[in-house]
mmCIF file of C-alpha atoms and ligand atoms in Angstrom:
data_model
loop_
_atom_site.group_PDB
_atom_site.id
_atom_site.type_symbol
_atom_site.label_atom_id
_atom_site.label_comp_id
_atom_site.label_asym_id
_atom_site.label_seq_id
_atom_site.Cartn_x
_atom_site.Cartn_y
_atom_site.Cartn_z
ATOM 1 C CA MET A 52 -39.820 -98.360 126.289
ATOM 2 C CA THR A 53 -36.623 -96.548 127.132
ATOM 3 C CA LYS A 54 -34.189 -96.514 124.238
ATOM 4 C CA TYR A 55 -30.528 -97.346 124.884
ATOM 5 C CA ALA A 56 -27.223 -96.920 123.059
ATOM 6 C CA ASP A 57 -23.852 -98.669 123.411
ATOM 7 C CA LEU A 58 -21.412 -96.031 122.212
ATOM 8 C CA HIS A 59 -18.102 -97.903 122.084
ATOM 9 C CA ILE A 60 -17.938 -100.875 119.751
ATOM 10 C CA HIS A 61 -15.084 -102.239 117.638
ATOM 11 C CA THR A 62 -15.292 -104.346 114.464
ATOM 12 C CA TYR A 63 -12.827 -106.498 112.580
ATOM 13 C CA TYR A 64 -11.734 -103.320 110.797
ATOM 14 C CA SER A 65 -9.592 -102.870 113.925
ATOM 15 C CA ASP A 66 -9.087 -105.377 116.737
ATOM 16 C CA SER A 67 -12.505 -106.940 117.318
ATOM 17 C CA THR A 68 -13.273 -110.430 116.060
ATOM 18 C CA PHE A 69 -16.777 -109.285 114.987
ATOM 19 C CA SER A 70 -17.785 -108.557 111.416
ATOM 20 C CA PRO A 71 -20.359 -105.785 110.838
ATOM 21 C CA GLU A 72 -23.017 -108.558 110.493
ATOM 22 C CA GLU A 73 -22.092 -109.955 113.908
ATOM 23 C CA VAL A 74 -22.044 -106.500 115.519
ATOM 24 C CA ILE A 75 -25.517 -105.708 114.227
ATOM 25 C CA SER A 76 -26.995 -109.096 115.099
ATOM 26 C CA HIS A 77 -25.663 -108.843 118.682
ATOM 27 C CA ALA A 78 -26.921 -105.247 118.956
ATOM 28 C CA LYS A 79 -30.345 -106.437 117.854
ATOM 29 C CA ALA A 80 -30.333 -109.311 120.343
ATOM 30 C CA LYS A 81 -29.530 -106.785 123.104
ATOM 31 C CA GLU A 82 -32.402 -104.538 121.894
ATOM 32 C CA LEU A 83 -30.120 -101.531 121.468
ATOM 33 C CA SER A 84 -31.587 -98.560 119.593
ATOM 34 C CA ALA A 85 -28.212 -97.100 118.650
ATOM 35 C CA ILE A 86 -24.551 -98.044 118.604
ATOM 36 C CA ALA A 87 -21.345 -96.176 117.755
ATOM 37 C CA ILE A 88 -18.546 -97.869 115.810
ATOM 38 C CA CYS A 89 -15.230 -96.698 117.280
ATOM 39 C CA ASP A 90 -12.414 -98.634 115.642
ATOM 40 C CA HIS A 91 -8.767 -97.813 116.369
ATOM 41 C CA ASP A 92 -7.551 -95.491 113.606
ATOM 42 C CA SER A 93 -10.157 -96.676 111.085
ATOM 43 C CA VAL A 94 -13.611 -95.645 109.884
ATOM 44 C CA ASP A 95 -13.927 -98.555 107.434
ATOM 45 C CA GLY A 96 -16.462 -100.387 109.615
ATOM 46 C CA VAL A 97 -18.877 -97.473 109.813
ATOM 47 C CA GLU A 98 -20.652 -97.705 106.460
ATOM 48 C CA PRO A 99 -21.162 -101.491 106.415
ATOM 49 C CA CYS A 100 -22.691 -101.219 109.907
ATOM 50 C CA VAL A 101 -24.859 -98.225 108.950
ATOM 51 C CA LYS A 102 -26.307 -100.202 106.002
ATOM 52 C CA LEU A 103 -26.974 -103.338 108.032
ATOM 53 C CA GLY A 104 -28.378 -101.259 110.883
ATOM 54 C CA GLU A 105 -30.809 -99.455 108.592
ATOM 55 C CA ALA A 106 -32.245 -102.784 107.529
ATOM 56 C CA CYS A 107 -33.187 -103.691 111.089
ATOM 57 C CA GLY A 108 -33.881 -100.377 112.795
ATOM 58 C CA ILE A 109 -30.588 -99.866 114.615
ATOM 59 C CA GLU A 110 -29.075 -96.408 114.336
ATOM 60 C CA VAL A 111 -25.317 -96.566 113.751
ATOM 61 C CA LEU A 112 -23.231 -93.520 114.646
ATOM 62 C CA SER A 113 -19.871 -93.000 113.023
ATOM 63 C CA GLY A 114 -16.905 -92.914 115.365
ATOM 64 C CA ILE A 115 -13.222 -93.526 115.811
ATOM 65 C CA GLU A 116 -10.734 -94.207 118.629
ATOM 66 C CA LEU A 117 -7.400 -92.393 118.367
ATOM 67 C CA THR A 118 -4.287 -92.843 120.518
ATOM 68 C CA ILE A 119 -2.272 -89.997 122.013
ATOM 69 C CA GLU A 120 1.242 -90.996 123.042
ATOM 70 C CA LYS A 121 2.583 -89.256 126.157
ATOM 71 C CA PRO A 122 5.973 -90.345 127.525
ATOM 72 C CA ASP A 123 4.356 -91.858 130.599
ATOM 73 C CA VAL A 124 0.878 -92.927 129.434
ATOM 74 C CA GLU A 125 -1.252 -93.528 126.388
ATOM 75 C CA ILE A 126 -4.542 -91.673 126.126
ATOM 76 C CA HIS A 127 -7.448 -92.794 123.951
ATOM 77 C CA ILE A 128 -9.729 -90.220 122.346
ATOM 78 C CA LEU A 129 -13.102 -91.155 120.886
ATOM 79 C CA GLY A 130 -14.407 -89.077 118.004
ATOM 80 C CA TYR A 131 -18.172 -89.309 117.643
ATOM 81 C CA LEU A 132 -19.984 -88.397 114.444
ATOM 82 C CA VAL A 133 -16.853 -87.741 112.401
ATOM 83 C CA ASP A 134 -17.607 -87.577 108.671
ATOM 84 C CA GLN A 135 -16.181 -90.908 107.543
ATOM 85 C CA LYS A 136 -16.368 -89.879 103.871
ATOM 86 C CA LEU A 137 -13.769 -87.081 104.119
ATOM 87 C CA GLU A 138 -10.807 -87.837 101.838
ATOM 88 C CA TRP A 139 -8.221 -86.090 104.020
ATOM 89 C CA LEU A 140 -9.420 -88.098 107.024
ATOM 90 C CA LYS A 141 -9.060 -91.374 105.141
ATOM 91 C CA GLU A 142 -5.570 -90.319 103.987
ATOM 92 C CA LYS A 143 -4.458 -89.481 107.531
ATOM 93 C CA LEU A 144 -5.815 -92.768 108.838
ATOM 94 C CA LYS A 145 -3.975 -94.610 106.079
ATOM 95 C CA THR A 146 -0.702 -93.037 107.257
ATOM 96 C CA ILE A 147 -1.403 -94.127 110.838
ATOM 97 C CA GLN A 148 -2.325 -97.651 109.710
ATOM 98 C CA GLU A 149 0.918 -97.904 107.716
ATOM 99 C CA TYR A 150 2.824 -96.886 110.815
ATOM 100 C CA ARG A 151 0.999 -99.626 112.747
ATOM 101 C CA ILE A 152 2.374 -102.179 110.267
ATOM 102 C CA LYS A 153 5.958 -100.933 110.821
ATOM 103 C CA ARG A 154 5.325 -100.998 114.562
ATOM 104 C CA ILE A 155 4.361 -104.676 114.439
ATOM 105 C CA HIS A 156 7.632 -105.479 112.650
ATOM 106 C CA LYS A 157 9.510 -103.660 115.431
ATOM 107 C CA MET A 158 7.578 -105.394 118.209
ATOM 108 C CA VAL A 159 8.104 -108.820 116.647
ATOM 109 C CA GLU A 160 11.836 -108.098 116.577
ATOM 110 C CA LYS A 161 11.818 -107.044 120.218
ATOM 111 C CA LEU A 162 9.861 -110.153 121.156
ATOM 112 C CA SER A 163 12.549 -112.376 119.665
ATOM 113 C CA ALA A 164 15.002 -110.811 122.143
ATOM 114 C CA GLN A 165 12.583 -111.985 124.858
ATOM 115 C CA ASN A 166 12.560 -115.471 123.314
ATOM 116 C CA VAL A 167 9.085 -115.254 121.846
ATOM 117 C CA PHE A 168 9.344 -116.201 118.212
ATOM 118 C CA ILE A 169 6.616 -115.161 115.804
ATOM 119 C CA THR A 170 6.657 -113.451 112.440
ATOM 120 C CA ALA A 171 4.981 -110.221 111.443
ATOM 121 C CA GLU A 172 3.069 -112.296 108.871
ATOM 122 C CA ASP A 173 1.561 -114.366 111.718
ATOM 123 C CA VAL A 174 0.193 -111.123 113.187
ATOM 124 C CA PHE A 175 -1.096 -109.784 109.856
ATOM 125 C CA LYS A 176 -2.914 -113.075 109.319
ATOM 126 C CA VAL A 177 -4.747 -112.629 112.630
ATOM 127 C CA ALA A 178 -5.528 -108.990 111.795
ATOM 128 C CA GLY A 179 -7.020 -109.769 108.373
ATOM 129 C CA LYS A 180 -8.402 -106.507 106.994
ATOM 130 C CA GLY A 181 -8.149 -104.759 110.373
ATOM 131 C CA SER A 182 -5.966 -101.849 111.386
ATOM 132 C CA VAL A 183 -3.268 -103.984 113.043
ATOM 133 C CA GLY A 184 -2.560 -103.674 116.769
ATOM 134 C CA ARG A 185 -1.451 -105.278 119.980
ATOM 135 C CA LEU A 186 -4.581 -107.384 120.406
ATOM 136 C CA HIS A 187 -3.757 -109.153 117.133
ATOM 137 C CA LEU A 188 -0.150 -109.484 118.265
ATOM 138 C CA ALA A 189 -1.268 -111.018 121.571
ATOM 139 C CA ARG A 190 -3.429 -113.541 119.707
ATOM 140 C CA ALA A 191 -0.531 -114.475 117.429
ATOM 141 C CA MET A 192 1.651 -114.944 120.529
ATOM 142 C CA ILE A 193 -0.956 -117.285 122.031
ATOM 143 C CA ASN A 194 -1.299 -119.196 118.727
ATOM 144 C CA SER A 195 2.451 -119.763 118.623
ATOM 145 C CA GLY A 196 2.516 -121.038 122.214
ATOM 146 C CA GLY A 197 4.784 -118.141 123.250
ATOM 147 C CA VAL A 198 2.321 -117.155 125.994
ATOM 148 C CA LYS A 199 -0.604 -118.951 127.582
ATOM 149 C CA THR A 200 -2.998 -116.058 127.988
ATOM 150 C CA PHE A 201 -3.779 -112.708 126.576
ATOM 151 C CA TRP A 202 -2.955 -111.157 129.989
ATOM 152 C CA ASP A 203 0.516 -112.743 130.012
ATOM 153 C CA ALA A 204 1.186 -111.174 126.627
ATOM 154 C CA PHE A 205 0.434 -107.666 127.925
ATOM 155 C CA ASP A 206 1.865 -108.050 131.443
ATOM 156 C CA LYS A 207 5.227 -109.519 130.441
ATOM 157 C CA TYR A 208 5.813 -108.310 126.910
ATOM 158 C CA ILE A 209 3.664 -105.778 125.061
ATOM 159 C CA GLY A 210 1.801 -103.706 127.690
ATOM 160 C CA PHE A 211 2.714 -100.003 127.884
ATOM 161 C CA GLY A 212 6.346 -99.685 128.994
ATOM 162 C CA LYS A 213 7.048 -103.454 128.901
ATOM 163 C CA PRO A 214 10.214 -104.652 127.091
ATOM 164 C CA SER A 215 8.605 -105.364 123.708
ATOM 165 C CA TYR A 216 6.300 -102.339 123.709
ATOM 166 C CA VAL A 217 6.695 -99.905 120.824
ATOM 167 C CA PRO A 218 4.686 -96.658 120.843
ATOM 168 C CA ASN A 219 2.131 -95.777 118.202
ATOM 169 C CA ILE A 220 2.729 -92.911 115.760
ATOM 170 C CA ARG A 221 3.534 -89.724 117.697
ATOM 171 C CA PHE A 222 0.201 -88.039 118.121
ATOM 172 C CA THR A 223 -0.341 -85.100 120.487
ATOM 173 C CA PRO A 224 -3.598 -84.023 122.190
ATOM 174 C CA GLN A 225 -3.872 -81.185 119.660
ATOM 175 C CA ASP A 226 -3.420 -83.655 116.777
ATOM 176 C CA ALA A 227 -6.087 -86.091 117.970
ATOM 177 C CA ILE A 228 -8.663 -83.621 119.251
ATOM 178 C CA GLY A 229 -8.063 -81.281 116.313
ATOM 179 C CA MET A 230 -8.523 -84.126 113.830
ATOM 180 C CA VAL A 231 -11.889 -85.084 115.362
ATOM 181 C CA LEU A 232 -13.080 -81.464 115.432
ATOM 182 C CA ASP A 233 -11.944 -80.827 111.854
ATOM 183 C CA ALA A 234 -13.868 -83.937 110.760
ATOM 184 C CA GLY A 235 -17.035 -82.489 112.302
ATOM 185 C CA GLY A 236 -16.960 -84.826 115.294
ATOM 186 C CA VAL A 237 -17.206 -84.669 119.073
ATOM 187 C CA PRO A 238 -13.961 -85.494 120.927
ATOM 188 C CA VAL A 239 -14.460 -87.544 124.090
ATOM 189 C CA LEU A 240 -11.869 -88.973 126.492
ATOM 190 C CA ALA A 241 -12.140 -92.783 126.438
ATOM 191 C CA HIS A 242 -12.034 -94.833 129.670
ATOM 192 C CA PRO A 243 -10.102 -92.375 131.895
ATOM 193 C CA GLY A 244 -10.160 -95.014 134.636
ATOM 194 C CA ILE A 245 -7.645 -97.067 132.627
ATOM 195 C CA MET A 246 -5.317 -94.122 132.010
ATOM 196 C CA LYS A 247 -5.501 -93.066 135.680
ATOM 197 C CA ARG A 248 -4.041 -89.645 134.889
ATOM 198 C CA ASP A 249 -6.790 -87.158 135.562
ATOM 199 C CA ASP A 250 -4.154 -84.418 135.704
ATOM 200 C CA TYR A 251 -4.048 -84.516 131.891
ATOM 201 C CA ILE A 252 -7.771 -83.773 131.528
ATOM 202 C CA PRO A 253 -7.611 -79.930 131.778
ATOM 203 C CA GLU A 254 -5.053 -79.885 128.943
ATOM 204 C CA LEU A 255 -7.380 -82.009 126.810
ATOM 205 C CA VAL A 256 -10.291 -79.678 127.577
ATOM 206 C CA SER A 257 -8.180 -76.692 126.523
ATOM 207 C CA TYR A 258 -7.846 -78.260 123.045
ATOM 208 C CA GLY A 259 -11.590 -78.816 122.697
ATOM 209 C CA LEU A 260 -12.464 -82.063 124.503
ATOM 210 C CA LYS A 261 -16.261 -82.172 124.883
ATOM 211 C CA GLY A 262 -16.964 -85.302 126.882
ATOM 212 C CA ILE A 263 -15.754 -88.089 129.143
ATOM 213 C CA GLU A 264 -16.584 -91.766 128.755
ATOM 214 C CA VAL A 265 -17.969 -92.134 132.274
ATOM 215 C CA TYR A 266 -19.669 -95.506 131.754
ATOM 216 C CA HIS A 267 -17.278 -98.247 130.641
ATOM 217 C CA THR A 268 -16.661 -101.947 131.243
ATOM 218 C CA ASP A 269 -13.530 -101.199 133.276
ATOM 219 C CA HIS A 270 -15.165 -98.521 135.456
ATOM 220 C CA GLY A 271 -16.591 -99.807 138.731
ATOM 221 C CA ASP A 272 -18.884 -97.765 140.981
ATOM 222 C CA ILE A 273 -16.098 -95.622 142.430
ATOM 223 C CA LYS A 274 -14.687 -94.623 139.052
ATOM 224 C CA ARG A 275 -18.145 -94.058 137.610
ATOM 225 C CA LYS A 276 -19.001 -91.657 140.416
ATOM 226 C CA ARG A 277 -15.618 -89.945 140.178
ATOM 227 C CA TYR A 278 -16.007 -89.251 136.463
ATOM 228 C CA GLU A 279 -19.659 -88.255 136.764
ATOM 229 C CA GLU A 280 -18.570 -85.586 139.224
ATOM 230 C CA LEU A 281 -15.573 -84.536 137.151
ATOM 231 C CA ALA A 282 -17.613 -84.285 133.927
ATOM 232 C CA ALA A 283 -20.313 -82.289 135.717
ATOM 233 C CA SER A 284 -17.773 -79.903 137.215
ATOM 234 C CA LEU A 285 -16.119 -79.324 133.821
ATOM 235 C CA GLY A 286 -19.411 -79.079 131.915
ATOM 236 C CA LEU A 287 -18.574 -82.122 129.753
ATOM 237 C CA LEU A 288 -20.879 -84.726 128.211
ATOM 238 C CA MET A 289 -21.004 -88.120 129.953
ATOM 239 C CA THR A 290 -20.828 -90.887 127.361
ATOM 240 C CA GLY A 291 -20.644 -94.643 127.786
ATOM 241 C CA GLY A 292 -20.139 -97.919 126.039
ATOM 242 C CA SER A 293 -18.952 -101.479 126.491
ATOM 243 C CA ASP A 294 -15.729 -101.281 124.395
ATOM 244 C CA CYS A 295 -16.775 -104.598 122.849
ATOM 245 C CA HIS A 296 -13.978 -106.370 120.939
ATOM 246 C CA GLY A 297 -16.132 -109.334 119.883
ATOM 247 C CA THR A 298 -14.591 -112.358 121.544
ATOM 248 C CA GLY A 299 -11.131 -110.747 121.215
ATOM 249 C CA LYS A 300 -10.946 -110.118 124.971
ATOM 250 C CA GLY A 301 -13.109 -112.961 126.270
ATOM 251 C CA ARG A 302 -16.886 -112.800 126.087
ATOM 252 C CA ALA A 303 -18.687 -110.324 123.835
ATOM 253 C CA LEU A 304 -19.551 -107.235 125.877
ATOM 254 C CA ILE A 305 -21.882 -105.423 123.511
ATOM 255 C CA GLY A 306 -24.906 -104.026 125.379
ATOM 256 C CA THR A 307 -23.450 -104.679 128.852
ATOM 257 C CA VAL A 308 -22.740 -100.950 129.200
ATOM 258 C CA LYS A 309 -25.305 -98.610 127.707
ATOM 259 C CA VAL A 310 -26.583 -95.065 128.034
ATOM 260 C CA PRO A 311 -30.044 -93.585 127.479
ATOM 261 C CA TYR A 312 -30.696 -92.533 123.872
ATOM 262 C CA GLU A 313 -30.897 -88.847 124.919
ATOM 263 C CA LEU A 314 -27.114 -88.886 124.978
ATOM 264 C CA VAL A 315 -27.106 -89.538 121.222
ATOM 265 C CA GLU A 316 -29.187 -86.385 120.771
ATOM 266 C CA LYS A 317 -26.685 -84.441 122.876
ATOM 267 C CA LEU A 318 -23.787 -85.717 120.758
ATOM 268 C CA LYS A 319 -25.604 -84.671 117.591
ATOM 269 C CA ALA A 320 -26.164 -81.207 119.047
ATOM 270 C CA ALA A 321 -22.444 -80.961 119.900
ATOM 271 C CA ALA A 322 -21.225 -82.198 116.497
ATOM 272 C CA GLY A 323 -20.120 -80.120 113.538
ATOM 273 C CA SER A 324 -18.505 -77.244 115.385
ATOM 274 C CA GLY A 325 -15.090 -77.933 113.757
ATOM 275 C CA LYS A 326 -13.874 -75.493 111.138
ATOM 276 C CA ASN A 327 -12.526 -77.537 108.246
ATOM 277 C CA ASN A 328 -15.192 -80.127 107.738
ATOM 278 C CA GLN A 329 -16.660 -78.857 104.471
HETATM 279 P P1 AMP B 486 -2.834 -100.708 120.114
HETATM 280 O O1 AMP B 486 -3.843 -99.747 119.556
HETATM 281 O O2 AMP B 486 -2.191 -101.536 119.101
HETATM 282 O O3 AMP B 486 -1.836 -100.019 121.030
HETATM 283 O O4 AMP B 486 -3.633 -101.732 121.016
HETATM 284 C C1 AMP B 486 -4.605 -101.305 121.878
HETATM 285 C C2 AMP B 486 -5.452 -102.480 122.308
HETATM 286 O O5 AMP B 486 -4.764 -103.213 123.310
HETATM 287 C C3 AMP B 486 -6.749 -101.999 122.921
HETATM 288 O O6 AMP B 486 -7.800 -102.847 122.546
HETATM 289 C C4 AMP B 486 -6.461 -102.047 124.401
HETATM 290 O O7 AMP B 486 -7.628 -102.211 125.145
HETATM 291 C C5 AMP B 486 -5.551 -103.256 124.499
HETATM 292 N N1 AMP B 486 -4.645 -103.152 125.658
HETATM 293 C C6 AMP B 486 -3.704 -102.220 125.866
HETATM 294 N N2 AMP B 486 -3.044 -102.453 127.036
HETATM 295 C C7 AMP B 486 -3.614 -103.550 127.574
HETATM 296 C C8 AMP B 486 -3.387 -104.313 128.766
HETATM 297 N N3 AMP B 486 -2.425 -103.975 129.646
HETATM 298 N N4 AMP B 486 -4.180 -105.382 128.990
HETATM 299 C C9 AMP B 486 -5.124 -105.717 128.093
HETATM 300 N N5 AMP B 486 -5.393 -105.056 126.953
HETATM 301 C C10 AMP B 486 -4.654 -103.994 126.687
HETATM 302 FE FE1 FE B 487 -9.033 -102.197 120.909
HETATM 303 FE FE1 FE B 488 -9.371 -97.700 124.252
HETATM 304 ZN ZN1 ZN B 489 -11.932 -99.207 122.348
#
């Protein structure tokens, strides 16, 4: 039987509704051999999932999803096989998470100028133990009746460049890619079809990018083919995953996008080339 992996899964340690138990039970139901936990600016979900996975024969890869802020676009970088136990990594992530809390306060203030009235506490309640973000904010906006749908929240208020949008901590390509490499991981460009700025890819490669997430929920046939060709021409790995947020964005997507297990072997072979990961 061919073995498959879904290499882009969130937990409630960032903006998914799924606990580690739910992630693993869905992965098992989908007969996945491996999954990668890629929470926004957090590695807290990795170890609980590794433990639960071990008990039922699912290999759990450590991972992270970082955000690069450019003036005109935000770029997401996946870091596969980062060492989640590194103290400096945890410290850096704590700083980013603290910034995310301040950012929510700022966005809530901006929303009041757009006549949407919620408190930062409403958002933190939705986020629970998760690294707080715009998906939690959107849910709090829906709960308060300020918007009807999740899409309204992003399209009118908190999407990139919309009136109540506030950028994440200033993080450059060198910062994000360097952090993944230093933590022993493999930096991969997440869902380039959402960013739609392929002109930034050579710069990312120059800082050590090693792969492109070719297979993704938001990539149709045309984008898939485009990024297969681009990755091949640049000599980059082609990764893939569902970007499952539990039921945070509608139905649970886990297992709907998957790649053959050989890709996991390739990621392992590419890992650990960073310098400061002792
Ligand atoms: P944050 O890390 O707080 O900036 O939030 C990022 C989350 O918001 C990710 O899960 C994105 O997929 C989601 N997101 C960003 N922009 C949009 C959008 N326009 N529509 C739907 N989801 C979005
Ligand atoms: Fe997310
Ligand atoms: Fe993303
Ligand atoms: Zn994601």
